[in-house]
XYZ file of C-alpha atoms in Angstrom:
270
model
C -1.983 -26.369 4.227
C -3.083 -24.483 1.127
C -0.328 -26.168 -0.837
C -0.729 -26.760 -4.557
C 2.295 -28.670 -5.813
C 1.445 -29.071 -9.493
C 1.439 -26.580 -12.352
C -2.003 -25.213 -13.252
C -2.965 -25.872 -16.897
C -5.336 -22.848 -16.824
C -7.678 -24.866 -19.031
C -10.797 -23.034 -17.815
C -9.441 -19.710 -19.115
C -9.449 -18.537 -22.725
C -5.986 -17.356 -23.700
C -6.209 -14.349 -25.984
C -3.390 -12.526 -27.756
C -4.139 -8.838 -27.285
C -2.235 -6.114 -29.102
C -2.264 -2.617 -27.624
C 0.095 0.262 -28.403
C 1.826 -2.056 -30.867
C 2.684 -4.660 -28.239
C 1.094 -8.113 -27.961
C 0.626 -9.972 -24.693
C -1.216 -13.123 -23.715
C -4.246 -12.518 -21.506
C -6.258 -15.249 -19.789
C -9.979 -14.452 -19.741
C -12.861 -16.158 -17.934
C -16.314 -15.358 -16.636
C -19.087 -12.875 -17.352
C -20.005 -9.505 -15.925
C -17.948 -6.338 -15.384
C -14.214 -6.687 -15.979
C -11.584 -7.118 -13.280
C -7.912 -7.187 -14.232
C -5.825 -9.498 -12.039
C -2.101 -8.783 -12.291
C 0.068 -11.615 -11.047
C 2.701 -11.315 -8.365
C 6.238 -12.518 -8.863
C 7.093 -15.063 -10.277
C 4.010 -15.101 -12.538
C 0.573 -16.647 -12.945
C 0.958 -19.346 -10.297
C -1.751 -21.809 -9.267
C -2.525 -19.528 -6.301
C -2.935 -16.472 -8.549
C -5.202 -18.506 -10.826
C -7.206 -19.623 -7.785
C -7.775 -15.990 -6.823
C -8.851 -15.194 -10.397
C -11.378 -18.024 -10.233
C -12.801 -16.559 -7.033
C -13.203 -13.230 -8.830
C -14.826 -14.982 -11.809
C -17.202 -16.911 -9.547
C -18.205 -13.669 -7.807
C -19.735 -12.457 -11.068
C -16.938 -10.775 -12.999
C -15.013 -11.245 -16.218
C -11.394 -11.799 -15.249
C -8.566 -10.546 -17.461
C -5.260 -12.014 -16.264
C -2.341 -10.702 -18.357
C 0.880 -12.674 -18.639
C 3.561 -10.156 -17.640
C 6.453 -12.417 -16.603
C 7.261 -16.016 -15.761
C 5.887 -19.290 -17.045
C 2.094 -19.272 -17.077
C 0.576 -21.706 -14.588
C 3.921 -22.673 -13.055
C 4.210 -23.829 -9.462
C 6.634 -21.311 -7.859
C 9.898 -23.159 -7.261
C 12.716 -21.207 -5.638
C 15.164 -21.560 -8.540
C 12.810 -20.751 -11.404
C 11.143 -17.973 -9.426
C 14.439 -16.305 -8.563
C 15.444 -16.367 -12.245
C 12.144 -14.721 -13.263
C 12.661 -12.039 -10.618
C 16.164 -11.305 -11.902
C 14.937 -10.921 -15.479
C 12.055 -8.656 -14.470
C 14.381 -6.413 -12.478
C 16.341 -5.528 -15.633
C 13.378 -5.505 -18.037
C 12.573 -2.219 -19.760
C 8.872 -2.779 -18.967
C 9.405 -2.465 -15.223
C 11.289 0.108 -13.191
C 12.002 -2.105 -10.223
C 14.291 0.393 -8.520
C 12.757 3.717 -9.573
C 10.805 5.867 -7.160
C 8.575 8.661 -8.485
C 8.344 7.022 -11.912
C 5.742 4.686 -13.358
C 6.684 1.368 -14.963
C 6.205 1.603 -18.767
C 3.989 -1.507 -18.758
C 1.249 0.466 -16.977
C 0.484 2.270 -20.259
C -0.373 -1.086 -21.851
C -2.402 -2.081 -18.793
C -4.437 1.118 -18.946
C -5.279 0.305 -22.555
C -6.273 -3.208 -21.463
C -8.649 -1.706 -18.898
C -10.238 0.447 -21.594
C -10.623 -2.561 -23.917
C -12.039 -4.744 -21.136
C -14.617 -2.089 -20.283
C -15.618 -1.845 -23.941
C -15.982 -5.625 -24.155
C -17.759 -6.223 -20.834
C -19.765 -3.075 -20.230
C -20.959 -2.010 -16.801
C -19.995 1.148 -14.919
C -16.273 0.455 -15.155
C -13.368 -1.870 -14.396
C -11.603 -3.148 -11.286
C -7.950 -4.106 -10.949
C -5.716 -5.756 -8.406
C -1.927 -5.808 -8.473
C 0.267 -7.915 -6.218
C 3.908 -7.615 -5.163
C 5.865 -6.558 -8.276
C 2.620 -5.336 -9.885
C 1.158 -4.133 -6.593
C 1.150 -0.438 -7.382
C 0.043 -0.771 -11.020
C -3.665 -0.438 -10.219
C -2.944 3.072 -8.927
C -1.297 4.150 -12.200
C -4.226 2.565 -14.032
C -6.534 5.146 -12.410
C -5.429 7.441 -15.232
C -7.816 5.366 -17.358
C -11.346 6.780 -16.768
C -13.013 3.343 -16.760
C -10.913 2.198 -13.746
C -13.108 2.455 -10.659
C -11.872 -0.129 -8.153
C -8.087 -0.258 -7.556
C -6.590 -2.740 -5.085
C -2.914 -2.730 -4.102
C -1.773 -6.003 -2.528
C 1.689 -5.867 -0.936
C 3.023 -3.264 -3.441
C 6.765 -3.939 -3.452
C 8.298 -1.443 -5.882
C 10.698 0.279 -5.773
C 12.669 -2.619 -4.311
C 15.512 -0.448 -3.049
C 13.457 2.215 -1.237
C 10.967 0.873 1.326
C 9.466 4.289 1.996
C 8.771 5.270 -1.629
C 5.961 4.627 -4.086
C 6.307 4.026 -7.799
C 4.295 6.529 -9.766
C 5.290 9.691 -11.601
C 4.435 12.840 -9.577
C 2.267 14.347 -12.321
C 0.359 11.066 -12.635
C -0.098 10.912 -8.873
C -1.550 14.429 -8.888
C -4.077 13.439 -11.581
C -5.029 10.278 -9.702
C -5.492 12.093 -6.390
C -7.668 14.747 -8.027
C -9.800 12.049 -9.615
C -10.200 10.128 -6.347
C -11.483 13.303 -4.686
C -13.676 14.377 -7.575
C -15.366 10.997 -8.020
C -15.343 9.992 -4.330
C -13.245 6.870 -4.973
C -10.888 4.950 -2.710
C -7.839 2.725 -3.104
C -7.591 -0.442 -1.018
C -4.160 -1.581 0.192
C -3.207 -4.849 1.889
C -0.005 -6.052 3.546
C 1.253 -8.230 6.367
C 2.766 -6.365 9.321
C 6.171 -8.020 8.945
C 6.439 -7.988 5.142
C 10.017 -7.052 4.321
C 9.160 -5.998 0.751
C 6.038 -3.964 1.500
C 6.844 -2.124 4.701
C 4.985 0.152 7.080
C 6.986 3.031 5.559
C 5.535 2.253 2.130
C 1.956 2.358 3.368
C 2.764 5.590 5.179
C 3.956 7.012 1.860
C 0.694 6.008 0.166
C -1.260 7.584 3.010
C 0.766 10.786 2.731
C 0.191 10.861 -1.037
C -3.520 9.997 -1.056
C -4.795 10.879 2.410
C -8.050 9.224 3.436
C -8.518 7.964 -0.133
C -6.000 5.222 0.705
C -7.631 2.581 2.901
C -4.889 0.456 4.467
C -5.445 -3.057 5.787
C -2.554 -4.597 7.739
C -2.774 -8.262 8.706
C -0.799 -9.850 11.552
C 2.073 -12.097 10.510
C 0.536 -15.086 12.266
C -2.388 -14.876 9.797
C -0.086 -15.998 6.955
C 0.031 -19.548 5.626
C 3.182 -21.003 7.253
C 3.804 -23.422 4.383
C 3.847 -21.447 1.109
C 5.528 -22.670 -2.104
C 9.358 -22.710 -2.144
C 9.772 -19.332 -3.879
C 7.867 -17.612 -1.084
C 9.429 -19.678 1.683
C 13.057 -19.263 0.606
C 13.275 -16.184 -1.658
C 10.558 -13.900 -0.261
C 11.142 -15.294 3.238
C 8.470 -13.282 5.072
C 4.682 -13.064 5.231
C 3.811 -11.398 1.933
C 1.088 -12.643 -0.424
C -2.208 -11.768 1.258
C -4.682 -13.351 -1.183
C -2.501 -15.964 -2.885
C 0.473 -17.933 -1.553
C 0.043 -16.879 2.088
C -3.761 -17.070 2.137
C -5.279 -19.637 4.486
C -8.451 -20.967 2.919
C -10.376 -21.661 6.110
C -13.393 -20.105 7.778
C -12.396 -17.295 10.111
C -8.952 -16.802 8.574
C -8.023 -13.099 8.254
C -6.651 -13.689 4.753
C -9.957 -15.179 3.635
C -11.730 -12.169 5.120
C -9.381 -9.932 3.093
C -10.326 -11.814 -0.064
C -14.010 -11.316 0.701
C -13.464 -7.599 1.348
C -11.827 -7.245 -2.048
C -14.624 -9.093 -3.817
C -17.176 -6.900 -2.028
C -15.238 -3.782 -3.055
C -15.399 -4.855 -6.685
C -19.121 -5.612 -6.341
C -19.897 -2.189 -4.847
C -17.897 -0.204 -7.360
C -18.844 -2.162 -10.456
C -22.522 -2.786 -9.771
C -24.790 -1.484 -12.549
């Protein structure tokens, strides 16, 4: 069920080298229309992440999918995935264990949002982060063009299940902007996710109030046969719109995907 065993060559995306703030990253781009930045979950741009990006593209958006860690297009094996996770946890770009502090990579991602808006036009930009990148779309709200942030199973900081990862002064700016511009932040998690807990969503709700719209799916809605990294390393329902999504009519995960696409359409419509 929903299993993709091979690597994804990503041949229908254009890989661009984009330099921002003096740092160059590969970004996979496809589609037309307003920009949506899709930030991969651990352990990288898997076939399931690419599938989600194609859904976004086919819904009428230009997808920007930055390569932040891992081997692009790789099927998530347990061994390779665990090694990528270990490297990311000690990388200077991410603060995997820091509460009340934003990961440095979010500065680059905000610049990417600004560039994508300049290139694609429209009212603004959407973004979705997942797992390790799950909270990044919130920090990206410091970029004025960001209008549609989605947080899927935000998992940082790894060592504090009731904390969120954003600097307090940044959080204050984001909350003020959400109120001023009447914007909302969507959040998704499975009820039994051991990396994105009920305490974490409670912390987002405390920080953002009604501007944080939480969606919690039952564990039985998760694909029971995800790739090995998710089965053996993550070892709980986790990836709402990728590895644990069930692509079948009536599935709650498919409904979550459609909600997200509709959110992008509402916010980014000209």
